[in-house]
Short mmCIF file of C-alpha atoms in Angstrom, two decimals:
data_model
loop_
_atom_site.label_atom_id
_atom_site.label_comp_id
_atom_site.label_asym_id
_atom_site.label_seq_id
_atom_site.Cartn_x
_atom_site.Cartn_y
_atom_site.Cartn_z
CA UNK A 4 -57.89 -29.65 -35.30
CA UNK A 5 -56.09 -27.02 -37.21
CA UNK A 6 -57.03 -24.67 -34.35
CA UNK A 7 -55.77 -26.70 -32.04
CA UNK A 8 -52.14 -27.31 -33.48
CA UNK A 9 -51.88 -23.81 -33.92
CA UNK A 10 -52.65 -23.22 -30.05
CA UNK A 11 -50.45 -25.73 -29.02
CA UNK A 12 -47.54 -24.67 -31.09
CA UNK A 13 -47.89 -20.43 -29.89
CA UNK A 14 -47.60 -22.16 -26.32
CA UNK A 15 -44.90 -24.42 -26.81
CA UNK A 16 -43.36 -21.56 -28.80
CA UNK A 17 -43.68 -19.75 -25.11
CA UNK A 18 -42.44 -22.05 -23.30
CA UNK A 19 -38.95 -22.55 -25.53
CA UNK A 20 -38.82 -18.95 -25.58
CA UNK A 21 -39.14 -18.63 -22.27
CA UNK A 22 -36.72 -21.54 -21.48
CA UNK A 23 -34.43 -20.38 -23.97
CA UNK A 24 -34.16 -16.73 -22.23
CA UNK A 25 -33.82 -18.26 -18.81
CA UNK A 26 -30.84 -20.77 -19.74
CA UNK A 27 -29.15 -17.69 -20.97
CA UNK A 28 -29.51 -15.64 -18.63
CA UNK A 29 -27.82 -17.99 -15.99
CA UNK A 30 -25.00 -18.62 -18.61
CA UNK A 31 -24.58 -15.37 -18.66
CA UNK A 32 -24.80 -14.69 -15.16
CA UNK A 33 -22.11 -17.43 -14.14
CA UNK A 34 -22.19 -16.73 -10.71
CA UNK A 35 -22.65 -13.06 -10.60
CA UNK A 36 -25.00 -11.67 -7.97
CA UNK A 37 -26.08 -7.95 -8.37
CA UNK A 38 -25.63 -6.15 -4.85
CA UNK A 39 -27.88 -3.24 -6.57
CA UNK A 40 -31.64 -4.17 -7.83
CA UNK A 41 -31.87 -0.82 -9.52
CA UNK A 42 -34.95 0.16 -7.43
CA UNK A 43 -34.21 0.87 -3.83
CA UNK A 44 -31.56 0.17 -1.33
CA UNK A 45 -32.76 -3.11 0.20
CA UNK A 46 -29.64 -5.28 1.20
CA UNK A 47 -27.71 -1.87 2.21
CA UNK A 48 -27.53 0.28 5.54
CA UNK A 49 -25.92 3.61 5.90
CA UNK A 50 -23.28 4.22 8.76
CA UNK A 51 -21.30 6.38 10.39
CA UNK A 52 -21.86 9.69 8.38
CA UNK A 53 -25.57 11.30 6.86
CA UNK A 54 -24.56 12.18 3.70
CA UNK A 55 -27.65 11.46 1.19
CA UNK A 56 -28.02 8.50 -0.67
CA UNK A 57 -30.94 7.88 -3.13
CA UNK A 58 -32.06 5.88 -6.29
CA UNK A 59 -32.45 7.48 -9.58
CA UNK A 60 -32.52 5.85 -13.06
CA UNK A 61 -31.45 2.56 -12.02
CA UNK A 62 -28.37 4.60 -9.96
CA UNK A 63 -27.49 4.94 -6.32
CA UNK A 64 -26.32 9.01 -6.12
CA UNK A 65 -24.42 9.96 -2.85
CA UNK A 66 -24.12 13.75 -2.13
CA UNK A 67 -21.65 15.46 0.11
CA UNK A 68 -23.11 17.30 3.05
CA UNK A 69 -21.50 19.51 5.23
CA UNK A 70 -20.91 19.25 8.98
CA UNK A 71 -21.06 14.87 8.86
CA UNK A 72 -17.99 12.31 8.86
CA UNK A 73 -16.86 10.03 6.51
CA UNK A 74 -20.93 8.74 5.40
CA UNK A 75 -20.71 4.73 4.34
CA UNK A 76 -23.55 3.02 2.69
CA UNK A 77 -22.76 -0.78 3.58
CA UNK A 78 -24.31 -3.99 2.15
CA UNK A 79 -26.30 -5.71 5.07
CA UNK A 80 -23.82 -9.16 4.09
CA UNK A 81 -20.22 -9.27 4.77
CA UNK A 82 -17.78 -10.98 1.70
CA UNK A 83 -14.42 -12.58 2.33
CA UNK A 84 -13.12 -13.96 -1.30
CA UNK A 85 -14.85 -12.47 -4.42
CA UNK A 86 -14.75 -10.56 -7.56
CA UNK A 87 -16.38 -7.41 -7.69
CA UNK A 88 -17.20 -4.77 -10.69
CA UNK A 89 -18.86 -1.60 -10.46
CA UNK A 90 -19.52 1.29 -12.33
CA UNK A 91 -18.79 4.53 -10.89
CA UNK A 92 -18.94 8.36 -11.85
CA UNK A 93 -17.77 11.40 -9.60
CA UNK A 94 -18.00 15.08 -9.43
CA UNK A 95 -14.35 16.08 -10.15
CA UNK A 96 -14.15 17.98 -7.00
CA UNK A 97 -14.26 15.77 -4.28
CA UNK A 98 -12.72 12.28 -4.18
CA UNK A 99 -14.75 8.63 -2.86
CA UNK A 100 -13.71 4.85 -2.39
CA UNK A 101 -15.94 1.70 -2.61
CA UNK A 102 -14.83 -0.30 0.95
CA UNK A 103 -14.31 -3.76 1.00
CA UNK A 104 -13.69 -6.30 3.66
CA UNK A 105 -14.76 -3.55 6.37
CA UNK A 106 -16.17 -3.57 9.34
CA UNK A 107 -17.76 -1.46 12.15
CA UNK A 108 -17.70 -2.50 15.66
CA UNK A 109 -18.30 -1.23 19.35
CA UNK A 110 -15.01 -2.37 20.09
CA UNK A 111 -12.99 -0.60 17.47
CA UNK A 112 -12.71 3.45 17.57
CA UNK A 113 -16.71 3.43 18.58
CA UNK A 114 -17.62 2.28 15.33
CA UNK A 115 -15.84 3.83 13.02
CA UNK A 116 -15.59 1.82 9.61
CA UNK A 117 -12.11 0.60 8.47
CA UNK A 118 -10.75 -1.52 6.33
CA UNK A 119 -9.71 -2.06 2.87
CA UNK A 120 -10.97 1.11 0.48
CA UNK A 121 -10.82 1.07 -3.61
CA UNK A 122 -9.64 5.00 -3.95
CA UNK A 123 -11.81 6.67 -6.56
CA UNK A 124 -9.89 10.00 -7.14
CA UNK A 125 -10.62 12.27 -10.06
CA UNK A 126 -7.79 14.76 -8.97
CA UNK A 127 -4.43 15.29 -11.05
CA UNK A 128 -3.09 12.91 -8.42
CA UNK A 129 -4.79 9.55 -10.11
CA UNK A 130 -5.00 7.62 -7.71
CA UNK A 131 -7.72 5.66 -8.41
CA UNK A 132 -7.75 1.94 -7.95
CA UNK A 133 -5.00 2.46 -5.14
CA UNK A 134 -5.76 1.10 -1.90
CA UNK A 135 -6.25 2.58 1.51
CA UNK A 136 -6.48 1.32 4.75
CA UNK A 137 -9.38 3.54 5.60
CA UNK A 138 -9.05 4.47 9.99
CA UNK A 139 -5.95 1.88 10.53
CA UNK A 140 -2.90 2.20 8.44
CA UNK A 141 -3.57 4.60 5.87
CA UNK A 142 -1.59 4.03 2.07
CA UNK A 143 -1.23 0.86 1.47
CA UNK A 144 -0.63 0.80 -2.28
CA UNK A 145 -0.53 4.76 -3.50
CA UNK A 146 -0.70 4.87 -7.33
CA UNK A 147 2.75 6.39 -7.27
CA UNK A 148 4.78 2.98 -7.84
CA UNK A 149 1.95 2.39 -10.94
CA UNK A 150 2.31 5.53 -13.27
CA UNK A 151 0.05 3.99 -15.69
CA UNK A 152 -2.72 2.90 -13.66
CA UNK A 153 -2.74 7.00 -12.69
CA UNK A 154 -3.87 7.65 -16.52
CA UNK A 155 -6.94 5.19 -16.01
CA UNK A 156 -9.60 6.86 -14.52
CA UNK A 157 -11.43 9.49 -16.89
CA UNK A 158 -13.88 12.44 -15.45
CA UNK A 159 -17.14 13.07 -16.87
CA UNK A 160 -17.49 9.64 -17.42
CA UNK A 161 -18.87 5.79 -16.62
CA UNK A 162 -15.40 4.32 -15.23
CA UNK A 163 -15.60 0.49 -15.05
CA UNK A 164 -13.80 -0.88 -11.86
CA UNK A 165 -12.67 -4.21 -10.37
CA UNK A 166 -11.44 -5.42 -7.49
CA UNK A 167 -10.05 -9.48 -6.99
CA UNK A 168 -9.85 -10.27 -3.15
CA UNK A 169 -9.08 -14.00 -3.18
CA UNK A 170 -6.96 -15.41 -0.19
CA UNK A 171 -4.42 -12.24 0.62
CA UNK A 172 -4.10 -11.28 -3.18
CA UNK A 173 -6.18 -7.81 -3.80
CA UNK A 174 -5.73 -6.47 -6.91
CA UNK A 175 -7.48 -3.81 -8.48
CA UNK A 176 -8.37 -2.36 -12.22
CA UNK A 177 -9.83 0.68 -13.58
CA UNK A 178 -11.33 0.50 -17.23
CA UNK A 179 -8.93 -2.75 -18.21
CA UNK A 180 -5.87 -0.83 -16.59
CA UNK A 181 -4.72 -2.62 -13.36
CA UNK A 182 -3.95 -0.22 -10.64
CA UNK A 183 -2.47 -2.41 -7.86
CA UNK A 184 -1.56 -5.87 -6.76
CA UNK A 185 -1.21 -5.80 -3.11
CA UNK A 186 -0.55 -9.19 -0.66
CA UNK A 187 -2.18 -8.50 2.87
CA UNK A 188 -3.62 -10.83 5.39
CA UNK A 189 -4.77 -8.33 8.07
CA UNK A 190 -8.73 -8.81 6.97
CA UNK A 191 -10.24 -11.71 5.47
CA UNK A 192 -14.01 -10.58 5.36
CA UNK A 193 -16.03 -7.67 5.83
CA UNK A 194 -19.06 -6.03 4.76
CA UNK A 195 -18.69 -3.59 1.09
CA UNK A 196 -19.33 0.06 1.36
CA UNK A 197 -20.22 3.03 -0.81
CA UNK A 198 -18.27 6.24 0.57
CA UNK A 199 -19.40 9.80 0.83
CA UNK A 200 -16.20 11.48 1.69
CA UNK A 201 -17.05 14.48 4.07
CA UNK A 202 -16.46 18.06 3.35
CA UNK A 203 -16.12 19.39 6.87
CA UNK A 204 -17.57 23.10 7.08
CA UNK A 205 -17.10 23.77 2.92
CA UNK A 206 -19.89 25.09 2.00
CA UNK A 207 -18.50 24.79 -2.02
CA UNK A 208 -18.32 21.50 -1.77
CA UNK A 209 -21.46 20.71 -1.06
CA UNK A 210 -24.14 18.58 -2.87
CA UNK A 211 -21.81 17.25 -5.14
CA UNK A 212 -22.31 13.69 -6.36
CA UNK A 213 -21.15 10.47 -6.71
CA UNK A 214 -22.96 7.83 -8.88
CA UNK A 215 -22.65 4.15 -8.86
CA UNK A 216 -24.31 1.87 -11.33
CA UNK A 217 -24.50 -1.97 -12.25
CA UNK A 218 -22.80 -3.58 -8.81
CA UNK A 219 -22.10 -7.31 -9.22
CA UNK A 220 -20.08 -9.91 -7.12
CA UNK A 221 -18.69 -13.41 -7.74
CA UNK A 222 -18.04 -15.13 -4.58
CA UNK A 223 -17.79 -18.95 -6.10
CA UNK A 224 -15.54 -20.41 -8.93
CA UNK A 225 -12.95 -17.23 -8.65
CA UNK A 226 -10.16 -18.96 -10.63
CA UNK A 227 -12.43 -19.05 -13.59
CA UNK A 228 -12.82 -15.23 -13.99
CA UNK A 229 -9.65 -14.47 -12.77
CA UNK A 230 -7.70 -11.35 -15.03
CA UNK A 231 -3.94 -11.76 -16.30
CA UNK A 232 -2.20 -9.30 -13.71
CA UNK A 233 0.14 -6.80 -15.77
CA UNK A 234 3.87 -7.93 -15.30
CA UNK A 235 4.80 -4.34 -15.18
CA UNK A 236 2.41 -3.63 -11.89
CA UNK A 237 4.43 -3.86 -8.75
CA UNK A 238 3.30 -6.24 -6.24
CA UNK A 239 3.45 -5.36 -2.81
CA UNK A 240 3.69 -7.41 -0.23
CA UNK A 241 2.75 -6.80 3.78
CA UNK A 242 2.90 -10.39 4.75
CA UNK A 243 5.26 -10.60 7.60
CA UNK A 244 8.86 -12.33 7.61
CA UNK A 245 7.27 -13.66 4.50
CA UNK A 246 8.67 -14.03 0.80
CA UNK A 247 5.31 -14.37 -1.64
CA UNK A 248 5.74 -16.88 -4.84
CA UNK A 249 5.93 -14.11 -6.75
CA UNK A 250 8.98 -12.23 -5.12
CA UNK A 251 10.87 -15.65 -5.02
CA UNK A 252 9.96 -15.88 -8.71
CA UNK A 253 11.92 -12.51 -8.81
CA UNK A 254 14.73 -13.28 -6.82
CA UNK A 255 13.65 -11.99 -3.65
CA UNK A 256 15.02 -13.70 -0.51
CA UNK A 257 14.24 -12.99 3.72
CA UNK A 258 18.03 -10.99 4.74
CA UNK A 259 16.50 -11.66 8.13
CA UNK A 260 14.68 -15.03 8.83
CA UNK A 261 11.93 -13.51 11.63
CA UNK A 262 13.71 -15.83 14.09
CA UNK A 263 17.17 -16.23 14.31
CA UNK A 264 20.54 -14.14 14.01
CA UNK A 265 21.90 -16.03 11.10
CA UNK A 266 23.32 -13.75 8.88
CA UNK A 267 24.00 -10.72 10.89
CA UNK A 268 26.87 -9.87 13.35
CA UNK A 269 27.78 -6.55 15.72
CA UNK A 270 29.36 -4.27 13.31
CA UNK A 271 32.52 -4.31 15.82
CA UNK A 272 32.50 -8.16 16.42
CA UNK A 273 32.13 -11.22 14.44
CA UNK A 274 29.27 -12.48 16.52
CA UNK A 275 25.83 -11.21 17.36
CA UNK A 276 25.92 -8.78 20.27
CA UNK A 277 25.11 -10.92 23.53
CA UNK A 278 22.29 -8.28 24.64
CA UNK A 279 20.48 -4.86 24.01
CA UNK A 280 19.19 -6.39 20.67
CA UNK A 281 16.42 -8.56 21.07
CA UNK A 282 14.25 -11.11 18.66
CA UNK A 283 10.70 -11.40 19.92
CA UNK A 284 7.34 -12.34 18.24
CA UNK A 285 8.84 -12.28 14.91
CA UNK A 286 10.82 -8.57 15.61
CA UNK A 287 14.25 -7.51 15.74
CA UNK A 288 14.25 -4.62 18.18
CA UNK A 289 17.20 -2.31 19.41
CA UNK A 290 16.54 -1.58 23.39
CA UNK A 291 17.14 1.36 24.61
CA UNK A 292 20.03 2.84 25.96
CA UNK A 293 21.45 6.16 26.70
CA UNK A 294 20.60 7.58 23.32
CA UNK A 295 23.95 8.07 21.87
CA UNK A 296 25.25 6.52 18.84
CA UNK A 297 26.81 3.33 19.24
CA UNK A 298 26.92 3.89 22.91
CA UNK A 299 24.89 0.54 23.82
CA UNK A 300 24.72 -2.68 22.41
CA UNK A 301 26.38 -1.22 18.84
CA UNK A 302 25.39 -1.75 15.30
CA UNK A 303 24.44 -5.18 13.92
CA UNK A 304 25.67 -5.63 9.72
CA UNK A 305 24.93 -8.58 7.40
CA UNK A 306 27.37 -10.88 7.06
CA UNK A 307 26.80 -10.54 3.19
CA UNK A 308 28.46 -7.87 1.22
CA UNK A 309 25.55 -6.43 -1.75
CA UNK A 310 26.72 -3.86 -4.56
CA UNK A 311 23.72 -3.61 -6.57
CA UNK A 312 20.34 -4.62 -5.19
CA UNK A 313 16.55 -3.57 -3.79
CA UNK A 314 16.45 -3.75 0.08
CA UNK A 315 12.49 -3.68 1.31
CA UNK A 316 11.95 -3.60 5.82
CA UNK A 317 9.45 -2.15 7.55
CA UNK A 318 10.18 -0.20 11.09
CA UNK A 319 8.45 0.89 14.11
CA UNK A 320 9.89 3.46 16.46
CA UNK A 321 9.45 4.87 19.42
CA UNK A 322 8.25 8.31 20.56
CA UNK A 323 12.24 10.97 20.04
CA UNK A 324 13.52 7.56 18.32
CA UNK A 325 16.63 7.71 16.23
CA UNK A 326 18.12 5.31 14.15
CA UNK A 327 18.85 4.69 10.72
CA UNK A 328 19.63 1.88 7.96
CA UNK A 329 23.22 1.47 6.04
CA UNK A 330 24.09 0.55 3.00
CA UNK A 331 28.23 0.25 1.07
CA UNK A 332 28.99 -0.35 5.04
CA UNK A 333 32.24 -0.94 5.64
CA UNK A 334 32.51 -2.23 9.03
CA UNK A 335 36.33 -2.05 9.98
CA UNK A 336 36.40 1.54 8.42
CA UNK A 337 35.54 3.18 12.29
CA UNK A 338 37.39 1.97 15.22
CA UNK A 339 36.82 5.14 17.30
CA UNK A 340 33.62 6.15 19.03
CA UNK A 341 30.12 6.31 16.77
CA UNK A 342 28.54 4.02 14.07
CA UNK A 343 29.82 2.15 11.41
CA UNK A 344 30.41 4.50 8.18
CA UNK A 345 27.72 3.99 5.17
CA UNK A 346 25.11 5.55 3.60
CA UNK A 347 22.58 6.13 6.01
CA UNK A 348 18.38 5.78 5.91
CA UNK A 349 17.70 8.23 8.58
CA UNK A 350 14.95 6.73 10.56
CA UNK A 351 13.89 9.62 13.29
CA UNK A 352 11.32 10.89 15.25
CA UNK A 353 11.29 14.05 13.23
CA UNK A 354 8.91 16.21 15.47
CA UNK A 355 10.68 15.62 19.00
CA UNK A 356 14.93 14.11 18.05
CA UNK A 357 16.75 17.51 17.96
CA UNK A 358 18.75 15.77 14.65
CA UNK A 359 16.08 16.96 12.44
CA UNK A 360 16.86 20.49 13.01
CA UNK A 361 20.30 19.97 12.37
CA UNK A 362 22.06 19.21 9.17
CA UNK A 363 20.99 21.72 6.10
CA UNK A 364 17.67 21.79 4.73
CA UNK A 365 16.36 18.97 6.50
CA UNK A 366 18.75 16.33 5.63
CA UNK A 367 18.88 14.89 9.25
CA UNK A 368 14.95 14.09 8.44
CA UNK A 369 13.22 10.41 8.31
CA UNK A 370 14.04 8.77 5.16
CA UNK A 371 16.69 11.36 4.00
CA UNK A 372 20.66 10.16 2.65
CA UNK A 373 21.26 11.65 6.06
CA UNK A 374 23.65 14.17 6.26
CA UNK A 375 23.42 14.60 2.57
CA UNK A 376 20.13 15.14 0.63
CA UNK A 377 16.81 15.85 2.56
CA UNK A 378 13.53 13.33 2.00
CA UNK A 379 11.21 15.11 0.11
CA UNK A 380 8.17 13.93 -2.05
CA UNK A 381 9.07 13.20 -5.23
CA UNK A 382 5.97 11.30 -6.67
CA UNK A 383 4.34 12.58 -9.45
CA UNK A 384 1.15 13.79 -7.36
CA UNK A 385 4.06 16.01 -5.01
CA UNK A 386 2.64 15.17 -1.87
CA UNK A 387 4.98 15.32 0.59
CA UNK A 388 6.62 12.44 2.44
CA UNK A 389 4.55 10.27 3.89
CA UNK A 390 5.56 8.49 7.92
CA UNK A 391 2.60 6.96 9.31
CA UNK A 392 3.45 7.63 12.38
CA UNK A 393 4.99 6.75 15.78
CA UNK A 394 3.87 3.39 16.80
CA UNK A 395 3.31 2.19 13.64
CA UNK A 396 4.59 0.45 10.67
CA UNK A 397 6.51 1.86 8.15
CA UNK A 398 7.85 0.70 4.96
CA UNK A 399 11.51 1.58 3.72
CA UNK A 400 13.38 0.63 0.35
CA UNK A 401 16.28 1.29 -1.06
CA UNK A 402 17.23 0.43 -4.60
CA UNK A 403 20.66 0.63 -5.77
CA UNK A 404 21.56 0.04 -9.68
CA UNK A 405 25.05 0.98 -10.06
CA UNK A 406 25.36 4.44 -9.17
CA UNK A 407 21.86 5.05 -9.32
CA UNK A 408 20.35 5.46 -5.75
CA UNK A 409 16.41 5.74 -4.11
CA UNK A 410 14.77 5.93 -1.09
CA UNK A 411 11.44 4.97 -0.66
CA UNK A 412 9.11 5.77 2.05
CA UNK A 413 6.41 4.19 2.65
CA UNK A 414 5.81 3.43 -1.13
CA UNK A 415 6.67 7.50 -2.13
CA UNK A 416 9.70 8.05 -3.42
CA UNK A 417 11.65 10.20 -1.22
CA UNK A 418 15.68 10.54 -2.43
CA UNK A 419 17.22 9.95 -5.25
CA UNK A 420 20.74 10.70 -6.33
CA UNK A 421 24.03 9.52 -8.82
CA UNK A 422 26.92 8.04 -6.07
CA UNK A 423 28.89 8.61 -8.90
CA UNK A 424 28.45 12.43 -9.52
CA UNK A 425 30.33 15.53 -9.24
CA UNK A 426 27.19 16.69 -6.72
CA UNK A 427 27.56 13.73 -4.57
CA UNK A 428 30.96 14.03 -4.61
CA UNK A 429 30.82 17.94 -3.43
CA UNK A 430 27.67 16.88 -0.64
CA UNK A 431 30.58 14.27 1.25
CA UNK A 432 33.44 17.10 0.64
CA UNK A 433 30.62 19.54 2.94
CA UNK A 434 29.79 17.11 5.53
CA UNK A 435 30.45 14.59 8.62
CA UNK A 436 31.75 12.31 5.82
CA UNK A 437 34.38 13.98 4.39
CA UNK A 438 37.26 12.16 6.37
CA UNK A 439 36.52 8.94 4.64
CA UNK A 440 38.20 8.45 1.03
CA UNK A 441 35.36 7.24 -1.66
CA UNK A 442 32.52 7.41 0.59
CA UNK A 443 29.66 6.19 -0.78
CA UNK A 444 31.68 5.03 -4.10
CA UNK A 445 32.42 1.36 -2.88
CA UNK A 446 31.68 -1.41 -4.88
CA UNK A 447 29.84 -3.42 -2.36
CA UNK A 448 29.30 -3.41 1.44
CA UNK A 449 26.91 -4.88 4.25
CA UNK A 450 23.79 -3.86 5.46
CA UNK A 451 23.89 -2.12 8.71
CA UNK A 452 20.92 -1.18 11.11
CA UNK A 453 21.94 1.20 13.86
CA UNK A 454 22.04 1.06 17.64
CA UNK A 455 21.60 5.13 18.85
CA UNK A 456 20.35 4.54 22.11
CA UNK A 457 16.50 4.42 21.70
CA UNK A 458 14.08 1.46 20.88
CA UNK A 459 13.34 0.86 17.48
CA UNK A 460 11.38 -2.35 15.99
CA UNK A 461 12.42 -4.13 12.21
CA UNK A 462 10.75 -6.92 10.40
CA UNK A 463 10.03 -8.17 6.99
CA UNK A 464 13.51 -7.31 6.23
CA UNK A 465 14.23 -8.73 2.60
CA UNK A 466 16.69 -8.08 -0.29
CA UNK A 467 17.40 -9.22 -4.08
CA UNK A 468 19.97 -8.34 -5.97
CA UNK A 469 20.30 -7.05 -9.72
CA UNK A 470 23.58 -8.71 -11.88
#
C-alpha cells in the first residue's frame, strides 16, 4: 500500500510538473512564434543571390561571396501586421538588412526582391534600424533625422532589434533605442528576409559573416505588446494628400487639399490660372511650355502669408525639368518679365538643365537657396545629397524658425543658413537678388511653386507653423 502511494504520488508529481512547465511556457510565449527552430532552415528559401547560409550553434550565419547579387534567405510564409524581434551580429565591414513585407515576382524587375528592409549598418554612418525601400524607392527613413537612434547599434556584439508593422505604422528599435517611425501604405504583406549584401568582385570582403539568432513574430493581439514610441523620434509620413493623427496632433495641416485650388492663386492674379496647371489623380502638375520662367501659365502662391513654419511636399519632374519652391514671396514685388521674388528651393534636373552649371559652386543645383548657397550633404554620415531620381518621388522641407533656415532633401539635410546674417546679407549684395531691398528679411510671405516652362508634378503638400 505504502508502495503504491509512493508510485502514484512520483507520477502525479510528473504530471503537475509537466503541466506546470507547459502552462508556462505558453504564458510565456503569448503569441510568439519562432521563425528559427535552431536546427535547420525548414520554413526558409534562399533567392535571388548564392551567398552561403548555414546553421551553427542554434545560429543562421550568412557569408558574403563574391561575383552574386543581393543573396535573400526568405521565410516560405508571407506576414502583413506583426511584431518581430531578432538578434543579430555583423562583421563590421560590410553592412545587411532583415526584409519585411517583400516580395519577388515574375512580373516585377524578373524577380528581384523589394520591399521594406530593417538597415543593419555597423559603419560610422549608424544607420541601423533605418528603413529602405530595397529595388523601388530607396531611403525612406535615413537615420539622419534620429541622431540618437545612430548611437544604438554596437559592433562585436548581440544587438537586439524590433520592428512593429501594424496597419501603415512601421517603427523600428535597436537595443531599446527606437530608430524610426515611418507611415507608408505602399505594401501591406510580404514574405521576411535575411540579406547577404553582395560584394561585387572584392575579394577582401569576402567570407565575412552575418549572424542571426532567436527570430520570433507576433502576428495576433499587437496592441498588447505594443512599445511607447519616443516623442523625440520624427515620424514620417508618405501617405498621400494625407495628414496622420499624429501630425494633426502637432499642428500639421494639408496647404493643398489633393483636389481643389482653394488656397492658391497665379502669383500675378487673384484667381487660379485658367490653364497650363492641372489637378489630376490627386497631383498638381505644371505643363509644359516653352521652358522659360514665367513664360506660360505663371507662378501659383498661397493665399496665406507664413513667417515662421515647416513646409513638407514631395515632387516629381521630368527629364531637363526646372522649377523651384518659394518661400517670404512677395507677389506684387515683380511686375516685369520672370517669377515672383522669394527664396527659392531649386528643383532641377541637375545632369541635363544648363542652370546647374551656372551660378557659383553649384548653387543653381536641386535643393540649393538657389542663387545663393549650394545643396550639399550635411548629415552627420556626409553623404552627399540624395535625389532619387527623374520620375520619381522626392521629398522637400523647409523649416523656418525666425532667421534660422533648412532645406531638406529627401530626409538629408541639404542648406542651412541665418536670413539675418552679415553672410546672407553679402550672398544677395553678389547676386540676381540684389535689386530687391531686404530680400529674404521679410517677416512673412506666401508660398510660391514655379511655372519655368517644363512639367513638374507636387503632392502631399503640407505646412504648420511655429508661434
Amino acid at each position: 500500500m505504502i508502495q503504491f502511494k509512493l508510485r502514484h504520488f512520483i507520477i502525479v508529481t510528473i504530471l503537475v510538473g509537466f503541466y506546470s512547465v507547459d502552462v508556462n511556457s505558453q504564458s510565456e510565449n503569448n503569441g510568439w512564434i519562432s521563425l528559427f527552430n535552431g536546427k535547420n532552415l525548414d520554413g526558409w528559401k534562399q533567392i535571388n543571390g548564392n551567398a552561403e547560409y548555414k546553421v551553427e550553434n542554434g545560429e543562421i550565419i550568412g557569408k558574403t561571396t563574391v561575383n552574386t547579387p543581393n543573396s535573400f534567405l526568405c521565410t516560405t510564409k508571407n506576414y502583413s501586421d506583426f511584431i518581430l524581434e531578432f538578434e543579430v551580429m555583423v562583421s563590421p565591414e560590410i553592412n545587411s538588412g532583415v526584409q519585411f513585407r517583400s516580395n519577388s515576382s515574375p512580373d516585377y524587375r524578373k524577380g528581384v526582391v523589394h520591399g521594406y528592409q530593417f538597415e543593419i549598418d555597423p559603419s560610422s554612418r549608424g544607420f541601423s534600424g533605418g528603413i529602405y525601400d530595397e529595388q523601388r524607392r530607396g531611403w525612406l527613413y535615413p537615420l539622419s533625422i534620429n541622431k540618437k537612434g545612430t548611437k544604438a547599434f554596437q559592433n562585436g556584439v548581440w544587438n537586439i532589434c524590433r520592428i512593429e508593422a501594424i496597419g501603415n505604422s512601421i517603427r523600428t528599435w535597436v537595443n531599446g533605442v527606437e530608430c524610426a517611425n515611418l507611415v507608408d501604405d505602399i505594401t501591406s504583406s510580404g514574405f521576411i528576409a535575411l540579406q547577404v549584401h553582395s560584394i561585387g568582385e572584392d575579394k577582401n570582403l569576402a567570407n565575412k559573416e552575418i549572424k542571426w539568432k532567436n527570430i520570433r513574430i507576433k502576428t495576433t493581439n499587437l496592441e498588447s505588446e505594443r512599445k511607447a514610441s519616443d516623442p523625440e523620434v520624427v515620424e514620417v509620413s508618405y501617405l498621400v494628400n494625407q495628414i496622420t493623427p499624429n501630425e494633426m496632433r502637432k499642428g500639421w495641416r494639408l496647404l493643398w487639399d489633393g483636389k481643389t485650388t482653394s488656397g492658391w492663386r497665379s502669383a500675378r492674379a487673384n484667381s487660379f490660372p485658367k490653364s497650363g496647371w492641372e489637378i489630376k489623380d490627386g497631383e498638381l502638375t505644371i505643363l509644359a511650355t516653352n521652358g522659360g520662367e514665367a513664360t506660360g501659365p505663371g507662378d501659383i502662391v498661397t493665399e496665406d502669408l507664413f513667417s515662421s513654419f515647416e513646409l513638407e511636399l514631395e515632387f516629381k519632374i521630368t527629364e531637363g525639368a526646372n522649377s523651384g519652391i518659394k518661400y517670404f514671396v512677395d507677389a506684387d514685388l515683380n511686375k516685369g518679365p520672370g517669377s515672383a521674388i522669394g527664396c527659392e528651393f531649386q528643383i532641377l534636373d541637375d545632369d541635363k538643365h544648363p542652370d546647374a552649371k551656372a551660378g557659383v559652386n553649384g548653387n543653381r543645383t536641386i535643393g540649393s537657396l538657389y542663387d545663393l548657397i549650394p545643396a550639399e550633404g550635411l548629415s552627420s554620415s556626409n553623404r552627399p545629397k540624395q535625389f532619387k531620381g527623374i520620375g520619381t518621388w522626392n521629398k522637400a522641407r523647409i523649416i523656418v524658425r525666425g532667421g534660422h533656415v533648412e532645406h531638406w532633401l529627401n530626409n538629408e539635410k541639404v542648406v542651412e543658413y541665418d536670413r539675418f546674417s552679415q553672410m546672407f546679407r553679402s550672398l544677395v549684395a553678389n547676386s540676381k537678388y540684389k535689386t530687391w531691398p531686404g530680400f529674404g528679411q521679410w517677416a512673412s510671405g506666401s508660398i510660391l511653386l514655379q511655372d519655368h516652362g517644363n512639367t513638374v508634378h507636387y503632392r502631399s503638400i503640407k505646412i504648420r507653423e511655429f508661434n
